[in-house]
Short mmCIF file of C-alpha atoms and ligand atoms in Angstrom, two decimals:
data_model
loop_
_atom_site.label_atom_id
_atom_site.label_comp_id
_atom_site.label_asym_id
_atom_site.label_seq_id
_atom_site.Cartn_x
_atom_site.Cartn_y
_atom_site.Cartn_z
CA MET D 1 -18.89 0.45 11.70
CA LYS D 2 -16.27 -1.61 10.15
CA PRO D 3 -14.72 -0.24 7.08
CA LEU D 4 -15.11 -2.06 3.88
CA ARG D 5 -11.99 -4.27 3.16
CA PHE D 6 -11.05 -2.54 -0.07
CA ARG D 7 -11.54 0.79 1.73
CA SER D 8 -9.44 -0.14 4.78
CA LEU D 9 -6.31 1.73 5.29
CA THR D 10 -4.19 -1.31 4.95
CA PHE D 11 -5.52 -2.02 1.51
CA ARG D 12 -5.15 1.43 0.34
CA LEU D 13 -1.70 1.72 1.77
CA THR D 14 -0.60 -1.66 0.34
CA ILE D 15 -1.98 -0.76 -3.17
CA TRP D 16 -0.04 2.50 -3.08
CA TYR D 17 2.94 0.83 -2.08
CA VAL D 18 2.65 -1.87 -4.78
CA VAL D 19 2.06 0.78 -7.55
CA LEU D 20 5.25 2.77 -6.53
CA LEU D 21 7.30 -0.19 -6.05
CA GLY D 22 5.98 -1.83 -9.43
CA LEU D 23 6.86 1.56 -11.20
CA LEU D 24 10.44 1.67 -9.56
CA VAL D 25 11.04 -2.10 -10.49
CA ALA D 26 9.89 -1.63 -13.84
CA LEU D 27 11.95 1.49 -14.35
CA PHE D 28 14.93 -0.50 -12.96
CA LEU D 29 14.51 -3.47 -15.04
CA GLY D 30 13.97 -1.48 -18.34
CA PHE D 31 17.07 0.39 -17.63
CA SER D 32 18.92 -2.81 -17.15
CA PHE D 33 17.65 -4.24 -20.01
CA LYS D 34 18.43 -1.34 -22.25
CA HIS D 35 21.91 -1.28 -21.05
CA THR D 36 22.47 -4.77 -21.64
CA ARG D 37 21.11 -4.61 -25.17
CA ASN D 38 23.34 -1.74 -25.85
CA ASN D 39 26.34 -3.79 -24.49
CA ALA D 40 25.50 -6.71 -26.58
CA ARG D 41 25.18 -4.48 -29.79
CA GLU D 42 28.62 -2.93 -29.05
CA ASP D 43 30.01 -6.23 -28.31
CA LEU D 44 28.84 -7.41 -31.71
CA ASP D 45 29.94 -4.30 -33.42
CA GLU D 46 33.32 -4.62 -31.92
CA SER D 47 33.49 -8.19 -33.01
CA LEU D 48 32.63 -7.45 -36.75
CA ARG D 49 35.15 -4.35 -36.48
CA GLU D 50 37.83 -6.67 -35.37
CA THR D 51 37.16 -9.49 -38.04
CA ALA D 52 37.35 -6.49 -40.81
CA LEU D 53 40.51 -5.24 -39.47
CA ARG D 54 41.79 -8.76 -39.50
CA VAL D 55 40.97 -9.21 -43.28
CA ALA D 56 42.54 -5.80 -43.93
CA THR D 57 45.84 -6.84 -41.85
CA LEU D 58 46.17 -10.10 -43.60
CA TRP D 59 45.60 -8.72 -47.09
CA GLN D 60 48.48 -6.24 -46.51
CA ARG D 61 51.05 -8.89 -46.04
CA ARG D 62 53.06 -9.23 -49.11
CA GLY D 63 51.54 -11.44 -51.65
CA VAL D 64 48.24 -12.18 -50.14
CA THR D 65 45.43 -11.84 -52.23
CA TRP D 66 41.80 -10.61 -50.81
CA GLU D 67 40.40 -14.08 -51.33
CA GLN D 68 43.30 -15.58 -49.22
CA ALA D 69 42.73 -12.89 -46.64
CA VAL D 70 39.08 -13.69 -46.38
CA ALA D 71 39.79 -17.43 -46.25
CA GLY D 72 42.22 -16.98 -43.62
CA VAL D 73 40.08 -15.05 -41.24
CA GLU D 74 37.37 -17.39 -41.86
CA GLU D 75 39.61 -20.19 -40.83
CA GLU D 76 40.51 -18.46 -37.58
CA SER D 77 36.89 -17.67 -36.58
CA GLU D 78 35.14 -20.53 -38.19
CA SER D 79 32.65 -20.73 -35.33
CA ARG D 80 31.40 -17.33 -35.41
CA ARG D 81 29.90 -17.80 -38.90
CA SER D 82 30.63 -14.20 -40.33
CA PHE D 83 29.82 -13.25 -43.77
CA ILE D 84 32.55 -11.32 -45.53
CA LEU D 85 32.77 -9.54 -48.54
CA VAL D 86 35.28 -7.25 -50.10
CA VAL D 87 34.03 -4.84 -52.46
CA GLU D 88 35.88 -2.51 -54.74
CA PHE D 89 34.45 0.77 -54.92
CA GLU D 90 35.67 4.26 -56.04
CA ALA D 91 33.03 6.85 -55.34
CA HIS D 92 34.57 9.69 -56.93
CA LYS D 93 34.63 7.73 -60.38
CA ASN D 94 30.93 6.88 -59.82
CA LYS D 95 31.74 3.23 -60.24
CA GLU D 96 29.35 0.52 -59.41
CA PRO D 97 30.50 -1.89 -56.30
CA ARG D 98 32.42 -5.07 -57.54
CA GLU D 99 32.93 -8.01 -55.55
CA LEU D 100 36.69 -8.65 -54.90
CA ALA D 101 36.30 -11.68 -52.67
CA ARG D 102 33.84 -13.30 -50.38
CA SER D 103 33.28 -15.91 -47.73
CA SER D 104 32.40 -19.18 -48.74
CA SER D 105 29.07 -18.91 -47.25
CA VAL D 106 28.10 -16.01 -49.31
CA PRO D 107 26.73 -16.75 -52.76
CA THR D 108 27.77 -14.13 -55.55
CA GLY D 109 25.95 -10.96 -55.32
CA ALA D 110 23.84 -12.19 -52.18
CA PHE D 111 25.55 -9.97 -49.70
CA LEU D 112 26.08 -6.83 -52.00
CA LEU D 113 24.47 -3.76 -50.45
CA ASP D 114 23.00 -0.52 -51.71
CA ARG D 115 25.56 1.71 -53.63
CA ASP D 116 24.65 4.67 -51.29
CA LEU D 117 25.83 2.51 -48.17
CA TYR D 118 29.22 2.16 -49.70
CA VAL D 119 29.31 6.09 -50.53
CA GLN D 120 28.59 6.56 -46.76
CA ALA D 121 31.30 3.98 -45.69
CA GLU D 122 33.71 5.80 -47.98
CA SER D 123 32.92 9.45 -46.54
CA SER D 124 32.95 8.23 -42.89
CA GLY D 125 36.10 6.26 -43.45
CA ARG D 126 38.27 8.37 -41.29
CA ASP D 127 35.74 8.05 -38.40
CA GLY D 128 36.02 4.54 -38.21
CA PRO D 129 33.82 1.85 -39.94
CA LEU D 130 30.07 2.02 -40.73
CA PHE D 131 27.48 -0.26 -38.87
CA ARG D 132 23.95 -0.91 -40.30
CA THR D 133 21.33 -3.50 -39.46
CA ILE D 134 20.03 -5.03 -42.58
CA ARG D 135 16.61 -6.58 -42.85
CA GLY D 136 15.49 -9.00 -45.37
CA SER D 137 18.93 -10.20 -46.72
CA ALA D 138 19.11 -13.23 -48.67
CA LEU D 139 21.70 -14.68 -46.20
CA ALA D 140 19.58 -14.99 -43.34
CA PRO D 141 15.95 -14.67 -42.24
CA SER D 142 16.78 -12.70 -39.17
CA PRO D 143 18.20 -9.08 -39.52
CA LEU D 144 21.86 -8.80 -40.24
CA ARG D 145 24.37 -6.55 -38.26
CA VAL D 146 27.06 -5.17 -41.10
CA CYS D 147 30.18 -3.53 -40.56
CA LEU D 148 31.61 -1.46 -43.62
CA LEU D 149 35.30 -0.65 -43.20
CA GLU D 150 36.97 1.28 -46.01
CA THR D 151 40.33 0.52 -46.80
CA ARG D 152 43.16 2.76 -48.48
CA ASP D 153 42.90 1.14 -51.67
CA ASP D 154 39.16 2.12 -52.42
CA ALA D 155 38.04 -1.39 -51.33
CA VAL D 156 35.39 -1.95 -48.57
CA ILE D 157 35.63 -4.70 -46.33
CA GLN D 158 32.17 -5.81 -45.51
CA VAL D 159 31.52 -8.01 -42.53
CA GLY D 160 28.20 -9.36 -41.27
CA ARG D 161 26.52 -11.48 -38.75
CA THR D 162 23.13 -12.57 -38.01
CA THR D 163 21.51 -10.97 -34.89
CA VAL D 164 19.49 -13.97 -34.04
CA ARG D 165 21.59 -15.33 -30.98
CA MET D 166 21.68 -11.73 -29.46
CA ALA D 167 18.09 -11.40 -30.11
CA GLY D 168 17.40 -14.86 -28.42
CA GLU D 169 19.67 -14.02 -25.67
CA LEU D 170 17.93 -10.55 -25.12
CA ARG D 171 14.64 -12.35 -25.33
CA ASN D 172 15.45 -14.73 -22.58
CA LEU D 173 17.04 -12.08 -20.38
CA ALA D 174 13.70 -10.13 -20.86
CA ILE D 175 11.48 -12.99 -19.86
CA LEU D 176 13.89 -13.62 -16.82
CA LEU D 177 13.64 -10.07 -15.80
CA VAL D 178 9.82 -9.97 -16.14
CA LEU D 179 9.47 -13.02 -14.12
CA ALA D 180 12.06 -11.98 -11.57
CA GLY D 181 10.39 -8.71 -11.18
CA THR D 182 7.01 -10.09 -10.83
CA LEU D 183 8.21 -12.49 -8.11
CA PHE D 184 10.07 -9.46 -6.39
CA LEU D 185 6.99 -7.55 -6.45
CA VAL D 186 4.61 -10.22 -5.21
CA LEU D 187 7.06 -11.02 -2.35
CA ALA D 188 7.55 -7.27 -1.52
CA SER D 189 3.93 -6.77 -1.72
CA LEU D 190 3.23 -9.72 0.73
CA GLY D 191 5.91 -8.21 3.19
CA GLY D 192 4.81 -4.71 2.64
CA GLY D 193 1.24 -5.75 3.41
CA LEU D 194 2.37 -7.44 6.30
CA ILE D 195 4.48 -4.54 7.57
CA ILE D 196 1.60 -2.24 7.12
CA ARG D 197 -0.88 -4.48 8.72
CA LYS D 198 1.27 -4.88 11.87
CA ALA D 199 1.95 -1.08 12.01
CA LEU D 200 -2.01 -0.42 11.74
CA ARG D 201 -2.73 -3.43 14.27
CA PRO D 202 -2.76 -0.73 17.32
CA VAL D 203 -5.40 1.22 15.50
CA VAL D 204 -7.45 -1.89 15.39
CA GLY D 205 -6.92 -2.34 19.05
CA ILE D 206 -7.70 1.07 19.96
CA THR D 207 -10.98 0.90 18.09
CA GLN D 208 -11.90 -2.06 19.80
CA ALA D 209 -10.94 -0.82 23.12
CA ALA D 210 -12.86 2.56 22.19
CA ARG D 211 -16.03 0.52 21.46
CA ARG D 212 -15.66 -1.26 24.78
CA ILE D 213 -15.49 2.06 26.73
CA THR D 214 -19.01 3.18 26.96
CA ALA D 215 -20.35 5.43 29.42
CA GLU D 216 -20.98 2.57 31.47
CA ASP D 217 -17.55 1.53 31.74
CA LEU D 218 -15.16 4.63 31.50
CA SER D 219 -12.65 3.04 33.90
CA LEU D 220 -11.39 0.90 31.08
CA ARG D 221 -8.17 2.06 29.24
CA ILE D 222 -6.48 1.22 26.15
CA GLN D 223 -3.88 -1.29 26.95
CA THR D 224 -0.62 -1.12 24.77
CA ARG D 225 2.87 -1.69 25.84
CA ARG D 226 4.59 1.55 26.25
CA ARG D 227 5.50 3.21 22.87
CA ARG D 228 7.13 6.35 21.98
CA ASP D 229 5.66 6.78 18.58
CA GLU D 230 2.48 8.50 17.04
CA ILE D 231 0.41 5.59 18.02
CA GLY D 232 1.68 5.84 21.72
CA GLU D 233 0.78 9.48 21.63
CA LEU D 234 -2.77 8.83 20.19
CA VAL D 235 -3.42 6.13 22.99
CA GLU D 236 -2.02 8.54 25.65
CA THR D 237 -4.26 11.21 24.21
CA PHE D 238 -7.17 9.00 24.21
CA ASN D 239 -6.62 7.71 27.73
CA ALA D 240 -6.28 11.21 28.99
CA MET D 241 -9.51 12.05 27.43
CA ILE D 242 -11.27 8.99 28.78
CA ALA D 243 -9.92 9.93 32.04
CA ARG D 244 -11.36 13.29 31.86
CA LEU D 245 -14.58 12.15 30.74
CA GLU D 246 -14.76 9.62 33.59
CA GLU D 247 -14.10 12.30 36.14
CA SER D 248 -16.54 14.41 34.65
CA VAL D 249 -19.03 11.83 34.54
CA GLY D 250 -18.52 10.90 38.16
CA ARG D 251 -18.65 14.48 39.08
CA ILE D 252 -22.22 14.82 37.37
CA ARG D 253 -23.27 11.40 39.04
CA GLN D 254 -22.07 12.86 42.50
CA PHE D 255 -23.76 16.05 41.81
CA SER D 256 -27.04 14.30 40.90
CA ALA D 257 -26.84 12.18 43.88
CA ASP D 258 -26.05 15.44 46.16
CA VAL D 259 -29.02 17.17 44.69
CA SER D 260 -31.36 14.37 45.25
CA HIS D 261 -29.98 13.98 48.81
CA GLU D 262 -30.39 17.77 49.66
CA LEU D 263 -34.10 18.08 48.25
CA ARG D 264 -35.12 14.83 49.72
CA THR D 265 -34.11 15.86 53.23
CA PRO D 266 -36.54 18.75 53.28
CA LEU D 267 -39.32 16.67 51.53
CA THR D 268 -38.98 13.86 54.27
CA ILE D 269 -39.23 16.39 57.12
CA ILE D 270 -42.32 17.98 55.41
CA ARG D 271 -43.86 14.62 55.03
CA GLY D 272 -43.00 13.44 58.36
CA GLU D 273 -44.34 16.43 60.20
CA ILE D 274 -47.60 16.40 58.13
CA GLU D 275 -48.05 12.64 58.82
CA VAL D 276 -47.76 13.32 62.56
CA LEU D 277 -50.25 16.17 62.34
CA GLN D 278 -52.65 13.76 60.64
CA ARG D 279 -52.85 11.09 63.43
CA LYS D 280 -55.28 13.13 65.70
CA GLU D 281 -56.76 16.50 65.81
CA ARG D 282 -54.26 19.15 66.73
CA SER D 283 -54.53 22.64 68.51
CA HIS D 284 -54.27 25.79 66.38
CA GLU D 285 -50.83 26.25 67.78
CA GLU D 286 -49.50 22.98 66.71
CA TYR D 287 -50.81 23.48 63.27
CA ARG D 288 -49.22 26.83 63.08
CA SER D 289 -45.84 25.62 64.35
CA VAL D 290 -46.01 22.61 61.63
CA LEU D 291 -47.01 25.08 58.91
CA GLU D 292 -44.07 27.57 59.90
CA SER D 293 -41.56 24.45 59.80
CA THR D 294 -42.88 23.28 56.48
CA LEU D 295 -42.56 26.73 54.95
CA GLU D 296 -39.01 27.02 56.29
CA GLU D 297 -38.23 23.71 54.73
CA ALA D 298 -40.14 24.73 51.25
CA ARG D 299 -37.95 28.11 51.23
CA ARG D 300 -34.82 25.83 51.99
CA MET D 301 -35.75 23.84 48.99
CA GLU D 302 -36.25 26.65 46.86
CA ALA D 303 -33.07 28.44 47.90
CA ILE D 304 -31.22 25.28 46.65
CA ILE D 305 -32.98 25.05 43.54
CA ASP D 306 -32.26 28.88 43.02
CA ASP D 307 -28.89 28.30 43.68
CA LEU D 308 -28.66 25.35 41.24
CA LEU D 309 -30.34 27.28 38.47
CA LEU D 310 -27.82 30.16 38.85
CA LEU D 311 -24.88 27.74 39.12
CA GLY D 312 -26.21 26.06 35.71
CA ARG D 313 -26.59 29.42 34.29
CA ILE D 314 -23.14 30.67 34.86
CA GLY D 315 -21.74 27.58 33.71
CA ALA D 316 -23.71 27.66 30.47
CA SER D 317 -24.33 31.31 29.84
CA ALA D 318 -23.08 32.44 26.36
CA ARG D 319 -20.28 34.92 25.93
CA ARG D 320 -21.80 38.39 26.31
CA ALA D 321 -20.58 42.18 26.06
CA LEU D 322 -18.95 43.07 29.22
CA GLU D 323 -19.84 46.14 31.06
CA LYS D 324 -17.44 48.07 33.28
CA VAL D 325 -18.06 47.28 36.92
CA SER D 326 -16.80 49.27 39.85
CA LEU D 327 -15.99 46.90 42.77
CA ALA D 328 -15.78 49.81 45.21
CA ASP D 329 -19.56 50.89 44.19
CA LEU D 330 -20.46 47.33 44.30
CA ALA D 331 -18.90 46.78 47.82
CA ALA D 332 -20.76 49.82 49.07
CA ARG D 333 -24.09 48.66 47.87
CA VAL D 334 -23.93 45.16 49.07
CA ALA D 335 -22.67 46.40 52.46
CA GLU D 336 -25.62 48.71 52.67
CA GLY D 337 -27.91 45.98 52.00
CA ARG D 338 -26.43 43.70 54.73
CA LYS D 339 -25.95 46.34 57.40
CA PRO D 340 -29.32 45.24 59.36
CA ALA D 341 -28.20 41.65 59.32
CA ALA D 342 -24.92 42.63 60.60
CA ALA D 343 -26.44 44.72 63.18
CA ARG D 344 -28.63 41.79 64.12
CA GLN D 345 -25.48 39.74 64.58
CA GLU D 346 -23.81 42.60 66.36
CA VAL D 347 -20.88 42.55 63.98
CA ASP D 348 -19.40 45.53 62.25
CA LEU D 349 -19.29 45.72 58.59
CA VAL D 350 -16.96 48.11 57.17
CA VAL D 351 -15.90 48.86 53.31
CA THR D 352 -12.47 50.44 52.68
CA ALA D 353 -12.01 51.20 48.88
CA ALA D 354 -8.63 52.74 48.11
CA ASP D 355 -9.26 52.22 44.52
CA PRO D 356 -12.44 52.17 42.18
CA GLY D 357 -11.47 48.58 41.09
CA ASN D 358 -13.00 48.81 37.87
CA VAL D 359 -13.21 45.35 35.93
CA PRO D 360 -15.01 44.23 32.93
CA GLY D 361 -17.69 41.91 34.07
CA ASP D 362 -21.29 40.92 34.64
CA ALA D 363 -22.50 43.20 37.49
CA SER D 364 -25.17 41.02 38.70
CA LEU D 365 -22.96 38.09 38.90
CA LEU D 366 -20.17 39.94 40.72
CA GLU D 367 -22.81 41.21 43.20
CA ARG D 368 -23.78 37.73 43.91
CA LEU D 369 -20.15 36.82 44.54
CA LEU D 370 -19.77 39.47 46.91
CA ALA D 371 -22.88 39.08 48.62
CA ASN D 372 -22.37 35.35 49.34
CA LEU D 373 -18.90 36.16 50.62
CA VAL D 374 -20.31 39.00 53.08
CA ASP D 375 -23.54 36.75 54.00
CA ASN D 376 -20.86 33.88 55.03
CA ALA D 377 -18.67 36.41 57.08
CA ILE D 378 -21.95 37.58 58.92
CA ARG D 379 -22.88 34.01 59.32
CA TYR D 380 -19.72 32.73 60.74
CA THR D 381 -18.74 35.76 62.75
CA PRO D 382 -19.74 35.91 66.36
CA PRO D 383 -21.15 39.23 67.95
CA GLY D 384 -18.64 41.56 68.40
CA GLY D 385 -16.62 40.76 65.52
CA ARG D 386 -15.65 42.71 62.40
CA ILE D 387 -16.12 42.29 58.71
CA GLU D 388 -14.06 44.20 56.28
CA VAL D 389 -14.87 44.61 52.65
CA LYS D 390 -11.81 45.96 50.96
CA VAL D 391 -11.08 47.01 47.23
CA GLU D 392 -7.48 47.71 46.04
CA GLU D 393 -5.30 47.54 43.16
CA GLU D 394 -1.82 45.78 42.79
CA ASP D 395 0.18 45.83 39.62
CA GLY D 396 -3.00 46.81 37.71
CA ARG D 397 -4.93 43.99 39.01
CA PRO D 398 -8.06 44.90 41.10
CA ILE D 399 -8.31 42.81 44.25
CA LEU D 400 -11.46 42.41 46.29
CA THR D 401 -11.11 41.12 49.88
CA VAL D 402 -13.73 40.12 52.37
CA ALA D 403 -12.06 39.46 55.83
CA ASP D 404 -13.82 38.50 59.15
CA THR D 405 -12.93 37.74 62.65
CA GLY D 406 -14.99 34.73 62.67
CA ILE D 407 -14.86 31.18 63.48
CA GLY D 408 -12.41 30.15 60.75
CA ILE D 409 -12.29 27.24 58.69
CA PRO D 410 -10.24 24.05 59.81
CA ALA D 411 -7.30 23.33 57.57
CA GLU D 412 -8.58 20.04 56.51
CA SER D 413 -11.92 21.54 55.24
CA LEU D 414 -10.10 24.30 53.15
CA PRO D 415 -9.58 22.38 50.03
CA ARG D 416 -13.21 21.23 49.94
CA ILE D 417 -15.16 24.33 50.78
CA PHE D 418 -15.77 25.29 47.00
CA ASP D 419 -17.44 21.66 46.36
CA ARG D 420 -21.03 21.88 45.90
CA PHE D 421 -23.00 21.04 48.94
CA TYR D 422 -20.09 20.91 50.94
CA VAL D 423 -20.49 22.25 54.59
CA VAL D 424 -18.09 22.13 57.33
CA ASP D 425 -20.70 21.98 60.16
CA PRO D 426 -24.25 20.66 58.62
CA ALA D 427 -26.00 21.53 61.88
CA ARG D 428 -24.94 25.04 61.97
CA CYS D 429 -25.44 25.54 58.21
CA LYS D 430 -29.03 24.26 58.47
CA GLU D 431 -29.48 26.58 61.33
CA ASN D 432 -28.43 29.74 59.61
CA GLY D 433 -30.00 28.97 56.22
CA GLY D 434 -26.96 27.82 54.15
CA THR D 435 -27.25 25.65 51.28
CA GLY D 436 -23.83 24.58 50.79
CA LEU D 437 -23.68 26.12 47.53
CA GLY D 438 -22.67 29.74 48.17
CA LEU D 439 -18.88 29.18 47.79
CA SER D 440 -19.52 26.89 44.65
CA ILE D 441 -21.36 30.16 43.14
CA VAL D 442 -18.26 32.20 44.19
CA LYS D 443 -15.86 30.09 42.62
CA SER D 444 -18.08 29.82 39.47
CA VAL D 445 -18.49 33.57 38.94
CA ALA D 446 -14.70 34.10 39.79
CA ASP D 447 -13.77 31.56 37.07
CA ARG D 448 -15.97 33.31 34.51
CA HIS D 449 -14.13 36.54 35.31
CA GLY D 450 -10.80 34.84 34.98
CA ALA D 451 -10.05 35.77 38.80
CA MET D 452 -8.05 33.81 41.21
CA ILE D 453 -9.38 33.15 44.95
CA GLU D 454 -7.10 32.90 47.67
CA VAL D 455 -8.37 31.76 51.01
CA ARG D 456 -6.55 32.27 54.36
CA SER D 457 -8.03 31.21 57.60
CA GLU D 458 -7.49 30.31 61.05
CA THR D 459 -9.90 28.59 63.45
CA GLY D 460 -11.13 30.89 65.96
CA ARG D 461 -9.48 33.86 64.36
CA GLY D 462 -11.13 34.69 61.36
CA THR D 463 -11.24 34.09 57.52
CA ALA D 464 -10.00 36.13 54.39
CA PHE D 465 -11.42 35.59 50.74
CA GLU D 466 -9.17 37.35 48.28
CA ILE D 467 -10.46 37.77 44.78
CA ARG D 468 -7.65 38.66 42.42
CA PHE D 469 -8.96 39.92 39.07
CA PRO D 470 -6.96 39.82 35.89
CA ARG D 471 -4.98 42.91 34.95
CA THR D 472 -7.71 45.41 33.41
CA ALA D 473 -5.51 47.47 31.06
CA ALA D 474 -4.87 44.39 28.85
CA ALA D 475 -8.53 43.49 28.78
CA PRO D 476 -10.45 44.51 25.75
CA ALA D 477 -13.82 45.47 26.42
CA SER D 478 -15.64 42.89 24.33
CA THR D 479 -13.97 39.63 25.50
CA ALA D 480 -15.69 37.12 27.80
CA PRO D 481 -14.55 37.23 31.46
CA GLY D 482 -12.95 33.73 31.25
CA ASP D 483 -10.70 35.18 28.63
CA THR D 484 -9.31 38.11 30.51
CA GLY D 485 -5.97 38.43 32.28
P1 ADP U 501 -23.14 27.61 53.26
O1 ADP U 501 -24.38 27.80 52.27
O2 ADP U 501 -23.33 26.49 54.06
O3 ADP U 501 -22.52 28.95 53.86
P2 ADP U 501 -20.92 27.72 51.37
O4 ADP U 501 -20.60 27.11 50.15
O5 ADP U 501 -20.99 29.41 51.42
O6 ADP U 501 -22.14 27.05 52.01
O7 ADP U 501 -19.78 27.60 52.49
C1 ADP U 501 -19.23 26.26 52.77
C2 ADP U 501 -18.85 26.20 53.94
O8 ADP U 501 -17.74 26.89 54.24
C3 ADP U 501 -19.68 26.54 55.20
O9 ADP U 501 -20.51 25.63 55.50
C4 ADP U 501 -18.91 26.99 56.16
O10 ADP U 501 -18.73 26.04 57.13
C5 ADP U 501 -17.69 27.44 55.38
N1 ADP U 501 -17.37 29.04 55.50
C6 ADP U 501 -17.80 29.66 54.16
N2 ADP U 501 -17.32 30.95 54.69
C7 ADP U 501 -16.94 30.96 55.77
C8 ADP U 501 -16.50 32.17 56.69
N3 ADP U 501 -16.30 33.30 56.50
N4 ADP U 501 -15.92 31.63 57.95
C9 ADP U 501 -15.89 30.47 58.47
N5 ADP U 501 -16.53 29.43 57.57
C10 ADP U 501 -16.93 29.72 56.36
#
């Protein structure tokens, strides 16, 4: 299933990135703009204050009138187009403000402000000049920035200038910042989108590879150059998972092939014998012999199927409450049942139990484990031999050993004896009724009880299977066997 474009991770990450970046850019640009605007206003105020101070300085010269001082300043700073007005104002006498001098660009009364403002200028005199922005003045259509500087002679020097230029510059700056910000955002988004897409490209590769890797072609692996990041880890984990899957599918295939083969052999024998029998009339003895042989093959098939069913049950059985099983009791019971077979084979079967060997487990499965080991020992031990079933404990770990003085297992076969259907000598196995599944069952039961199996064998001298169970003291009575130890 392909994700919808706008639901894809690339799309969503890009959107998040653009939104966050947009917010940051907007914050940054807003802050810069505010800072610049404050600076521009401060510069304007400073320039107004300087002009007002200049008027005061000129006036203080001997013999200079207010008109002359204003005209002098106007001359010095012609280009700046300041509106200058000197007002006489004595707040404590409740006088109305009166114009003493004004610059040429100011018509009479056009620049006179509210009386209250002069009162304020007077009271804030010691703190420095008073600044105000005046809208709707007759002097200019745009707002005026005005500085009111109180002099020691109850006069107020009033300097104003239009903010039109500053406003124009600030507007241009705002447009520039918005354009630059947008361009930056677009470029950064494109770049960010590309980076996110590049970062996520391996994920697309993994998805495609995963699609290709079907049950039919589990040999495929995701190919990426070696990377030591999260993606590399994901690829490695995924490949390891596919490898395990391949291995287990392989095992299942092999198992199915083995089962088919094992069941087919007795069936072929049965069919062959019946066909031979059909060709002509046979004696009673002949019929009897063929019937016996087909019965034997049928029994063999039944044994295989029983073992397979048991193996399936062990693998699939749900966790269930465990009972306390005494390995010593189990050994005595199994040995008792096998005594006749051992006697027929002329081997000694002895049980030595130094310890009760209590383990939490499934009694019937454990009995099967022990029975399989003892049956094998009887099968593969020549007359005159000895089989010992031993129960002991080491460091709180119950140990069950089945040792014989039989033919032994060749070293090269040892790693495979627990494989399903593996037999060292097929002819001998058939002869003594083995299915090649006995030790697989032993292994499954041991695994289920968390036990380890150790095999020691020497050809011609004998074999010993040692099952080491987990420490029982630490095993709570209600956990599954696989969890103990
Ligand atoms: P089988 O049903 O043939 O006994 P198992 O899975 O029980 O199958 O055993 C696998 C093979 O391991 C046997 O074919 C046999 O060759 C070998 N084996 C098992 N136990 C012994 C033993 N005690 N002594 C010698 N060989 C043994």
